[in-house]
Amino acid sequence: MSEFLFLYRGGDSSGSASPEEMQQTMQKWVAWMKALGDGGNLKAIGNPLEPSGKVVKGKQKSAVTDGPYAEAKDLVGGYTLVEAGDINQAAELAWGCPIFETGGFVEVRPIRQINM
Amino acid sequence: MEPRAVELDEHLFRHEAGRMVAALTRIFGVHNLALAEDVVQDAFCRALEVWKFRGVPENPAAWLMATAKHRAIDVLRRERTVRTFAPELGRMLESEWTLAPAVHDLFGPNAIQDDELRMMFSCCHPRLQEPAQIALILHILCGFSVREVASAFLSSKAAIEKRITRGKKVLAGSKKLFELNGAGDFSARLSAVHRALYLLFNEGYHGASAESAVRTELCGEALRLAGLLRRHPLASTPATLALGALMCLHAARLPGRVNASGDLNSLFEQDRSQWDANLAAEGQRLLDLSASGSELTEYHVEAAIASVHARSLSTEDTDWERIVALYDTLLAIRPSPVIALNRAIAIAQHQGPERGLEAIQAIADLHRLADYPFYPATLGELELRSGRPEIACKHFHTARKLARNPMERRFVERRIAACGN
């Protein structure tokens, strides 16, 4: 088994969604996460990320700026650590994510294996 | 590690939306309704983000309410110099010493229940027409989006948007939420609330929207809001109880009203074993409780009619004579050609189809039924029973042209087919 990081990008569900629609979206997420766990693919459920923050770059302290660091449609909204046989299986698992219904996407990144 | 799969109550978000908006509007003032709605939307976004990963908390409603409360305190602190909030709370919200405790009290469970009622009464403002009152109630207290209200009424989104926007303007202009202290125009406003809830229920029961899920939801909302009224000592009048009885007794028949293929079943075709016995019993209990005081309302009489049906094992077993008498009483309280038509149907059951047809001809303002599909459909039914299928068929064809939705159309088409045999 290898480990993969799922980065949830975009798909901000706020805005014009009605309470009923938001409840349905939320329930789909909980069901999806549970299915990942039931399948033995969930290494760490991860966390949601605040939409705001700071960007730090360069050597000068003046290079610290307020986020966002990407356009809203690409913004990382959270992450999960997944276990899968290979990248293809990991990508397959990501297909079930409810984020697609709200216009977002999942970035699947293999965790680099380091043999020491 | 993985989120708990706590089953959420159906419509929890929708119902909590109504409760939160009502509580926040009480604090922010009715002129800041839009701000209250923003805070609520914010609380839902927060819940969505966190619950996705952490699962649904033990008490999701309390979680949402606490989130809304904290956001409210933030907003009050940040904006108290630039906005005016609820004038009657004035000083309490201005001082840092009293702000958080005051908001805390205003979010207590009893306080919120009163807020929902205040909002319900406020939505039934006399300057608003009944359809606007109902749209506002659905939007603000039941958490339906504009699009969801529009689909429930088979209306365009633009038309409902306009209705709700105007309704909110009237609300904002009313300066403060309606006070439930029994003074002044309380009983007049309570009557308006009864009427709005009655119409909301009817929209679900008979209304335009053919999709059964929508219909059941509207009936469910009317039942829920009528239940809220009953829990308030001043609002729990005999008329309120009778209205609740009427809704329960009718709703008990909902499972039999539409068959497996989504077609409308008339009372005569319904499988009575599908009726909800618990709801019927609750309706009967409320009807018994409503029999106090001297006022006999239309809700009392309609509930009594529904109760006769609920207690009958079949249409043959039904006490039609009593139903005719109840319709006479109902007509005296609220003259209406639709009620007179229903009375004629009861007469036909009691004394035969010819007497029923005579009763229809005797309806005073019969012309007002010209566009009502069940007028020709009833004529057809009674002609068919009198052994005149050709005439019956003509009436059913007229009814088909008047049908307001596919469900009504299929119902009439089945009757047309029956004329052929």
Coordinates of C-alpha atoms in Angstrom, one line a residue:
Chain A
M1 CA 0.0 0.0 0.0
S2 CA 1.1 3.5 -0.8
E3 CA 0.0 6.8 0.7
F4 CA -1.6 9.7 -1.2
L5 CA -2.6 13.2 -0.3
F6 CA -6.0 14.3 -1.5
L7 CA -6.1 18.1 -1.8
Y8 CA -9.7 19.4 -2.2
R9 CA -9.6 22.4 -4.5
G10 CA -12.4 24.9 -5.2
G11 CA -16.0 23.8 -5.0
D12 CA -17.0 26.4 -2.5
S13 CA -20.5 25.2 -1.5
S14 CA -21.6 28.5 0.1
G15 CA -23.1 31.3 -1.9
S16 CA -26.5 30.6 -3.3
A17 CA -27.1 27.0 -1.9
S18 CA -30.2 26.5 0.1
P19 CA -30.1 25.0 3.6
E20 CA -31.6 21.8 2.1
E21 CA -29.0 21.6 -0.6
M22 CA -26.2 22.2 1.9
Q23 CA -27.5 19.5 4.2
Q24 CA -27.5 17.1 1.2
T25 CA -24.0 18.1 0.2
M26 CA -22.8 17.6 3.8
Q27 CA -24.4 14.2 4.1
K28 CA -22.8 13.1 0.9
W29 CA -19.3 14.1 2.2
V30 CA -19.8 12.3 5.5
A31 CA -21.0 9.2 3.6
W32 CA -18.0 9.4 1.2
M33 CA -15.5 9.7 4.0
K34 CA -17.1 6.8 5.8
A35 CA -16.9 4.7 2.7
L36 CA -13.2 5.5 2.4
G37 CA -12.8 4.4 6.0
D38 CA -14.9 1.2 5.6
G39 CA -12.8 0.3 2.6
G40 CA -9.6 0.6 4.7
N41 CA -8.3 3.5 2.5
L42 CA -8.4 6.3 5.1
K43 CA -5.0 6.9 6.7
A44 CA -5.9 10.3 8.2
I45 CA -9.1 12.1 7.6
G46 CA -7.3 15.4 7.5
N47 CA -8.7 18.9 8.1
P48 CA -10.6 21.7 6.5
L49 CA -8.5 24.8 5.9
E50 CA -9.5 28.4 6.5
P51 CA -9.9 30.4 3.3
S52 CA -7.7 33.2 4.6
G53 CA -4.0 33.1 5.7
K54 CA -0.7 34.5 4.8
V55 CA 1.8 33.9 2.1
V56 CA 5.4 33.9 3.2
K57 CA 8.2 34.1 0.5
G58 CA 11.6 35.6 0.0
K59 CA 14.1 36.4 2.7
Q60 CA 12.6 39.8 3.7
K61 CA 9.9 39.9 6.3
S62 CA 8.2 42.4 4.0
A63 CA 7.5 39.5 1.6
V64 CA 4.7 38.3 3.9
T65 CA 1.4 39.0 2.2
D66 CA -2.2 38.1 3.0
G67 CA -3.7 35.3 1.0
P68 CA -5.4 34.0 -1.1
Y69 CA -2.6 32.4 -3.0
A70 CA -4.7 31.0 -5.8
E71 CA -8.0 31.9 -7.5
A72 CA -11.0 30.8 -5.4
K73 CA -11.8 28.1 -7.9
D74 CA -8.4 26.5 -7.2
L75 CA -8.1 27.3 -3.5
V76 CA -7.2 24.3 -1.3
G77 CA -10.2 23.9 1.1
G78 CA -8.9 20.8 2.9
Y79 CA -6.8 17.6 2.7
T80 CA -7.1 13.9 3.5
L81 CA -4.4 11.2 3.7
V82 CA -5.4 8.1 1.8
E83 CA -3.9 4.6 1.4
A84 CA -4.2 2.8 -1.9
G85 CA -2.4 0.2 -4.0
D86 CA -1.2 2.6 -6.6
I87 CA -2.0 6.0 -8.1
N88 CA -4.7 4.6 -10.3
Q89 CA -6.6 3.1 -7.4
A90 CA -6.2 6.4 -5.5
A91 CA -7.6 8.4 -8.5
E92 CA -10.4 5.9 -8.7
L93 CA -11.3 6.5 -5.0
A94 CA -11.3 10.3 -5.6
W95 CA -13.9 9.9 -8.3
G96 CA -16.6 9.4 -5.7
C97 CA -15.9 12.7 -4.0
P98 CA -18.9 15.0 -3.7
I99 CA -16.8 18.0 -4.5
F100 CA -17.4 17.5 -8.2
E101 CA -21.1 18.4 -7.7
T102 CA -20.2 21.8 -6.5
G103 CA -17.6 22.5 -9.3
G104 CA -14.4 21.7 -7.4
F105 CA -11.8 19.0 -8.0
V106 CA -9.4 16.7 -6.1
E107 CA -5.7 16.8 -6.6
V108 CA -4.2 13.4 -5.9
R109 CA -0.5 13.5 -4.9
P110 CA 1.5 10.4 -4.1
I111 CA 3.6 10.7 -0.9
R112 CA 7.2 10.2 -2.0
Q113 CA 8.6 6.9 -0.7
I114 CA 11.9 7.3 1.1
N115 CA 13.9 4.2 1.8
M116 CA 16.5 4.8 4.4
Chain B
M1 CA -10.5 8.5 12.9
E2 CA -13.4 8.4 10.5
P3 CA -16.4 10.7 11.0
R4 CA -19.3 9.4 12.9
A5 CA -22.2 8.7 10.6
V6 CA -24.8 10.3 12.7
E7 CA -28.1 10.4 10.9
L8 CA -29.3 13.9 10.6
D9 CA -33.0 14.7 11.0
E10 CA -34.5 15.2 7.6
H11 CA -34.7 19.0 6.9
L12 CA -32.6 19.8 10.0
F13 CA -30.8 22.6 8.1
R14 CA -34.0 24.0 6.8
H15 CA -35.7 24.1 10.2
E16 CA -32.6 25.4 12.0
A17 CA -32.3 28.1 9.3
G18 CA -35.8 29.3 10.3
R19 CA -35.0 29.2 14.0
M20 CA -31.7 31.0 13.6
V21 CA -33.1 33.7 11.3
A22 CA -35.9 34.3 13.8
A23 CA -33.6 34.6 16.8
L24 CA -31.0 36.8 15.0
T25 CA -33.7 39.1 13.6
R26 CA -35.0 39.6 17.2
I27 CA -31.5 40.7 18.2
F28 CA -30.5 42.7 15.1
G29 CA -33.9 44.2 14.5
V30 CA -36.3 43.3 11.7
H31 CA -34.8 46.0 9.5
N32 CA -31.6 43.9 9.5
L33 CA -33.2 40.7 8.3
A34 CA -30.7 40.5 5.4
L35 CA -27.8 40.6 7.9
A36 CA -29.5 37.8 9.9
E37 CA -29.7 35.7 6.8
D38 CA -26.1 36.3 6.0
V39 CA -25.0 35.1 9.5
V40 CA -27.1 32.0 9.1
Q41 CA -25.7 31.2 5.7
D42 CA -22.2 31.7 7.2
A43 CA -23.0 29.2 10.0
F44 CA -24.1 26.6 7.5
C45 CA -20.9 27.1 5.4
R46 CA -18.9 26.6 8.6
A47 CA -20.9 23.5 9.5
L48 CA -20.4 22.1 6.1
E49 CA -16.6 22.6 6.1
V50 CA -16.1 21.2 9.6
W51 CA -18.6 18.3 9.6
K52 CA -17.2 17.0 6.3
F53 CA -14.1 16.1 8.2
R54 CA -15.2 15.7 11.8
G55 CA -18.5 14.2 11.2
V56 CA -21.9 15.4 12.5
P57 CA -21.6 16.5 16.1
E58 CA -23.6 15.0 18.9
N59 CA -26.1 17.8 18.9
P60 CA -26.0 19.3 15.5
A61 CA -28.8 21.9 16.1
A62 CA -27.0 23.2 19.2
W63 CA -23.7 23.4 17.3
L64 CA -25.3 25.5 14.6
M65 CA -27.1 27.7 17.1
A66 CA -23.8 28.3 19.0
T67 CA -22.0 29.2 15.8
A68 CA -24.7 31.7 14.9
K69 CA -24.6 33.1 18.4
H70 CA -20.9 33.7 18.3
R71 CA -21.1 35.3 14.9
A72 CA -23.9 37.5 16.2
I73 CA -21.8 38.8 19.0
D74 CA -18.9 39.5 16.6
V75 CA -21.3 41.4 14.3
L76 CA -22.8 43.4 17.2
R77 CA -19.3 44.4 18.5
R78 CA -18.0 45.3 15.0
E79 CA -21.0 47.2 13.8
R80 CA -22.7 48.8 16.8
T81 CA -21.3 52.2 15.9
V82 CA -22.5 52.1 12.3
R83 CA -25.8 50.2 12.6
T84 CA -28.8 50.4 14.9
F85 CA -29.9 47.0 16.1
A86 CA -33.2 46.0 17.8
P87 CA -34.3 49.2 19.5
E88 CA -36.1 47.5 22.3
L89 CA -32.8 45.7 23.3
G90 CA -30.8 49.0 22.8
R91 CA -28.6 49.5 25.8
M92 CA -28.2 45.8 26.5
L93 CA -26.3 45.4 23.3
E94 CA -24.3 48.6 23.6
S95 CA -22.3 47.7 26.7
E96 CA -19.6 45.1 26.7
W97 CA -20.8 44.1 30.2
T98 CA -24.3 43.1 29.1
L99 CA -23.8 42.2 25.4
A100 CA -22.7 38.5 25.6
P101 CA -25.1 37.6 28.5
A102 CA -28.0 39.3 26.7
V103 CA -27.3 37.5 23.5
H104 CA -26.9 34.2 25.4
D105 CA -30.4 34.7 27.0
L106 CA -31.9 35.5 23.6
F107 CA -30.6 32.2 22.3
G108 CA -32.3 30.1 25.0
P109 CA -34.7 27.4 23.7
N110 CA -37.8 29.2 25.0
A111 CA -36.7 32.5 23.7
I112 CA -36.2 31.0 20.2
Q113 CA -39.6 29.4 20.2
D114 CA -41.1 32.8 20.9
D115 CA -39.0 34.3 18.2
E116 CA -40.3 31.8 15.6
L117 CA -43.8 32.7 16.6
R118 CA -43.1 36.5 16.5
M119 CA -41.7 36.0 13.0
M120 CA -44.8 33.9 12.0
F121 CA -47.1 36.7 13.2
S122 CA -44.9 39.3 11.5
C123 CA -45.1 37.5 8.2
C124 CA -48.9 37.7 8.3
H125 CA -48.8 41.5 8.1
P126 CA -52.2 43.0 7.0
R127 CA -50.4 44.9 4.2
L128 CA -49.4 41.6 2.6
Q129 CA -51.7 39.4 0.6
E130 CA -52.1 35.8 1.6
P131 CA -49.9 34.3 -1.2
A132 CA -47.1 36.7 -0.1
Q133 CA -47.5 35.8 3.6
I134 CA -47.2 32.1 2.7
A135 CA -44.2 32.7 0.5
L136 CA -42.5 34.7 3.3
I137 CA -43.3 32.0 5.9
L138 CA -41.8 29.3 3.7
H139 CA -38.8 31.4 2.9
I140 CA -37.9 32.8 6.3
L141 CA -39.3 30.2 8.8
C142 CA -39.1 27.0 6.8
G143 CA -35.7 27.8 5.1
F144 CA -36.9 27.3 1.5
S145 CA -34.8 29.1 -1.1
V146 CA -36.6 31.3 -3.5
R147 CA -36.2 28.6 -6.2
E148 CA -37.7 26.0 -3.8
V149 CA -40.7 28.2 -3.0
A150 CA -41.2 28.7 -6.7
S151 CA -41.1 25.0 -7.5
A152 CA -43.6 24.3 -4.7
F153 CA -46.1 26.7 -6.2
L154 CA -45.2 25.9 -9.8
S155 CA -44.4 29.6 -10.2
S156 CA -41.6 31.3 -11.9
K157 CA -38.5 32.1 -9.8
A158 CA -38.8 35.8 -10.9
A159 CA -42.4 36.0 -9.7
I160 CA -41.7 34.5 -6.3
E161 CA -38.5 36.6 -6.0
K162 CA -40.6 39.7 -6.4
R163 CA -43.2 38.6 -3.9
I164 CA -40.6 37.8 -1.3
T165 CA -38.6 40.9 -1.8
R166 CA -41.7 43.0 -1.4
G167 CA -42.7 41.0 1.6
K168 CA -39.4 41.7 3.2
K169 CA -39.7 45.4 2.6
V170 CA -43.0 45.4 4.4
L171 CA -41.5 43.4 7.2
A172 CA -38.6 45.8 7.5
G173 CA -40.9 48.8 7.4
S174 CA -42.9 47.3 10.3
K175 CA -40.0 48.5 12.6
K176 CA -40.2 45.7 15.0
L177 CA -41.4 42.1 15.2
F178 CA -45.0 41.5 16.3
E179 CA -45.2 41.2 20.1
L180 CA -47.0 38.2 21.6
N181 CA -48.5 40.0 24.5
G182 CA -52.1 39.5 23.6
A183 CA -52.7 43.2 23.3
G184 CA -54.4 45.2 20.6
D185 CA -54.6 43.4 17.3
F186 CA -53.4 40.0 18.6
S187 CA -56.5 38.0 17.9
A188 CA -57.0 39.5 14.4
R189 CA -53.4 38.7 13.6
L190 CA -53.8 35.2 15.0
S191 CA -56.7 34.7 12.6
A192 CA -54.5 35.8 9.7
V193 CA -51.8 33.2 10.9
H194 CA -54.5 30.5 11.0
R195 CA -55.6 31.3 7.5
A196 CA -52.0 31.4 6.1
L197 CA -51.2 28.0 7.7
Y198 CA -54.5 26.6 6.4
L199 CA -53.7 27.8 2.9
L200 CA -50.1 26.4 3.2
F201 CA -51.5 23.0 4.2
N202 CA -54.1 23.1 1.4
E203 CA -51.4 24.0 -1.2
G204 CA -49.6 20.8 -0.1
Y205 CA -52.8 18.7 0.0
H206 CA -54.6 19.9 -3.2
G207 CA -52.2 22.3 -4.7
A208 CA -50.6 22.9 -8.0
S209 CA -47.3 21.0 -7.6
A210 CA -47.7 17.4 -8.8
E211 CA -44.6 16.0 -7.2
S212 CA -45.7 14.2 -4.1
A213 CA -42.5 14.9 -2.2
V214 CA -43.1 18.6 -2.4
R215 CA -46.8 18.2 -1.4
T216 CA -45.9 16.2 1.7
E217 CA -43.2 18.8 2.7
L218 CA -45.7 21.6 2.5
C219 CA -48.2 19.7 4.6
G220 CA -45.4 18.8 7.0
E221 CA -44.4 22.4 7.4
A222 CA -48.0 23.5 8.1
L223 CA -48.3 20.8 10.7
R224 CA -45.0 21.8 12.4
L225 CA -45.9 25.5 12.5
A226 CA -49.4 24.8 13.8
G227 CA -47.7 22.8 16.5
L228 CA -45.5 25.8 17.4
L229 CA -48.7 27.9 17.8
R230 CA -50.2 25.3 20.2
R231 CA -47.2 25.5 22.5
H232 CA -47.8 29.2 23.2
P233 CA -50.3 29.9 25.9
L234 CA -51.9 32.9 24.2
A235 CA -51.9 31.4 20.7
S236 CA -53.3 28.0 21.7
T237 CA -56.9 28.9 21.3
P238 CA -59.8 26.5 20.4
A239 CA -59.4 27.7 16.7
T240 CA -55.7 26.8 16.8
L241 CA -56.5 23.4 18.2
A242 CA -59.2 22.8 15.6
L243 CA -56.8 23.9 12.8
G244 CA -54.2 21.4 14.1
A245 CA -56.9 18.7 14.3
L246 CA -58.0 19.4 10.7
M247 CA -54.4 19.2 9.4
C248 CA -53.7 15.9 11.3
L249 CA -56.9 14.3 10.2
H250 CA -56.3 15.2 6.5
A251 CA -52.6 14.4 6.6
A252 CA -53.5 11.0 8.0
R253 CA -55.1 10.3 4.6
L254 CA -52.1 11.5 2.6
P255 CA -50.5 8.0 2.2
G256 CA -53.6 6.7 0.5
R257 CA -54.2 9.7 -1.7
V258 CA -51.6 9.0 -4.3
N259 CA -51.1 5.4 -5.6
A260 CA -47.8 3.7 -6.4
S261 CA -47.7 5.2 -9.9
G262 CA -48.2 8.7 -8.6
D263 CA -51.9 8.9 -9.6
L264 CA -54.6 10.6 -7.5
N265 CA -57.0 8.3 -5.7
S266 CA -60.4 9.7 -4.8
L267 CA -61.7 9.2 -1.3
F268 CA -63.8 6.4 -2.8
E269 CA -60.8 4.4 -4.1
Q270 CA -58.4 4.9 -1.3
D271 CA -57.0 1.9 0.6
R272 CA -57.9 3.0 4.1
S273 CA -55.5 0.6 5.7
Q274 CA -52.7 2.9 4.4
W275 CA -54.1 5.9 6.4
D276 CA -51.8 6.9 9.3
A277 CA -53.6 5.8 12.5
N278 CA -51.3 7.8 14.8
L279 CA -51.9 11.1 13.0
A280 CA -55.6 10.3 12.9
A281 CA -55.6 9.7 16.7
E282 CA -53.7 12.9 17.3
G283 CA -56.2 14.8 15.1
Q284 CA -59.1 13.3 17.1
R285 CA -57.4 14.3 20.4
L286 CA -56.9 17.9 19.2
L287 CA -60.5 18.0 17.9
D288 CA -61.8 17.0 21.3
L289 CA -59.6 19.6 23.0
S290 CA -60.8 22.3 20.6
A291 CA -64.4 21.8 21.8
S292 CA -64.2 24.5 24.4
G293 CA -65.3 28.1 24.3
S294 CA -68.2 29.5 22.4
E295 CA -66.6 30.1 19.0
L296 CA -67.3 27.6 16.2
T297 CA -64.8 28.2 13.4
E298 CA -64.6 26.8 10.0
Y299 CA -61.6 24.8 11.2
H300 CA -63.8 23.1 13.8
V301 CA -66.3 22.1 11.2
E302 CA -63.8 21.0 8.6
A303 CA -62.0 18.9 11.2
A304 CA -65.3 17.3 12.3
I305 CA -66.0 16.3 8.6
A306 CA -62.5 14.9 8.3
S307 CA -63.0 13.0 11.6
V308 CA -66.2 11.3 10.3
H309 CA -64.2 10.0 7.4
A310 CA -61.2 9.0 9.5
R311 CA -63.5 6.9 11.7
S312 CA -65.3 5.2 8.9
L313 CA -64.2 1.9 7.6
S314 CA -65.4 2.5 4.1
T315 CA -67.5 5.0 2.1
E316 CA -70.6 2.7 2.6
D317 CA -69.9 2.7 6.4
T318 CA -69.7 6.6 6.4
D319 CA -72.4 8.7 8.2
W320 CA -73.2 10.8 5.1
E321 CA -76.2 12.4 6.8
R322 CA -73.9 13.8 9.5
I323 CA -71.5 15.0 6.8
V324 CA -74.3 16.8 4.9
A325 CA -75.3 18.6 8.1
L326 CA -71.7 19.6 8.8
Y327 CA -71.4 21.0 5.3
D328 CA -74.6 23.1 6.0
T329 CA -72.9 24.5 9.1
L330 CA -69.7 25.2 7.1
L331 CA -71.6 27.0 4.4
A332 CA -73.2 29.2 7.0
I333 CA -69.8 30.2 8.3
R334 CA -68.0 30.5 5.0
P335 CA -70.2 30.4 1.9
S336 CA -68.2 29.0 -1.0
P337 CA -69.3 27.1 -4.2
V338 CA -66.5 24.6 -3.7
I339 CA -67.9 23.7 -0.2
A340 CA -71.4 23.6 -1.7
L341 CA -70.1 21.1 -4.4
N342 CA -68.6 18.9 -1.7
R343 CA -72.0 19.1 0.1
A344 CA -73.7 17.9 -3.1
I345 CA -71.3 14.9 -3.3
A346 CA -72.2 14.0 0.3
I347 CA -76.0 14.3 -0.6
A348 CA -75.4 12.0 -3.6
Q349 CA -73.8 9.4 -1.2
H350 CA -76.7 9.8 1.2
Q351 CA -79.7 10.0 -1.1
G352 CA -78.5 8.9 -4.5
P353 CA -76.8 10.6 -7.5
E354 CA -80.0 12.3 -8.8
R355 CA -80.4 14.2 -5.5
G356 CA -76.7 15.1 -5.8
L357 CA -77.2 16.5 -9.3
E358 CA -80.1 18.6 -8.1
A359 CA -78.0 19.9 -5.2
I360 CA -75.4 21.0 -7.7
Q361 CA -77.9 22.8 -9.9
A362 CA -79.1 24.6 -6.7
I363 CA -75.6 26.0 -5.9
A364 CA -76.0 29.8 -5.7
D365 CA -72.9 31.0 -7.5
L366 CA -72.4 28.0 -9.7
H367 CA -70.7 30.1 -12.4
R368 CA -67.7 30.6 -10.1
L369 CA -66.9 26.9 -10.5
A370 CA -66.6 27.3 -14.3
D371 CA -62.8 26.7 -14.2
Y372 CA -62.7 24.2 -11.4
P373 CA -62.0 20.7 -12.9
F374 CA -63.7 18.9 -10.1
Y375 CA -67.0 20.6 -11.0
P376 CA -67.5 18.8 -14.4
A377 CA -65.7 15.8 -12.9
T378 CA -68.4 15.5 -10.2
L379 CA -71.2 16.0 -12.7
G380 CA -69.6 13.2 -14.8
E381 CA -69.3 10.9 -11.7
L382 CA -73.0 11.4 -10.8
E383 CA -74.2 11.1 -14.4
L384 CA -72.2 7.8 -14.7
R385 CA -73.8 6.5 -11.5
S386 CA -77.2 7.5 -12.8
G387 CA -76.6 5.2 -15.8
R388 CA -75.9 7.9 -18.4
P389 CA -72.3 7.2 -19.5
E390 CA -72.5 9.3 -22.7
I391 CA -73.4 12.5 -20.8
A392 CA -70.8 11.6 -18.1
C393 CA -68.1 11.2 -20.7
K394 CA -68.7 14.7 -22.0
H395 CA -68.3 16.2 -18.5
F396 CA -65.1 14.3 -18.0
H397 CA -63.7 15.6 -21.3
T398 CA -64.5 19.2 -20.0
A399 CA -62.8 18.3 -16.8
R400 CA -59.7 17.1 -18.7
K401 CA -59.4 20.4 -20.4
L402 CA -59.5 22.2 -17.0
A403 CA -57.0 19.9 -15.3
R404 CA -54.3 21.9 -13.6
N405 CA -51.5 19.3 -13.5
P406 CA -50.7 15.9 -15.0
M407 CA -51.9 14.1 -11.8
E408 CA -55.4 15.7 -12.2
R409 CA -55.4 14.9 -15.9
R410 CA -54.6 11.2 -15.4
F411 CA -57.3 11.0 -12.8
V412 CA -59.9 12.4 -15.2
E413 CA -58.6 10.1 -18.0
R414 CA -59.2 7.1 -15.8
R415 CA -62.8 8.2 -15.3
I416 CA -63.2 8.7 -19.1
A417 CA -62.1 5.2 -19.6
A418 CA -64.6 4.0 -17.0
C419 CA -67.4 5.5 -19.1
G420 CA -66.6 3.1 -22.0
N421 CA -67.4 0.0 -20.0

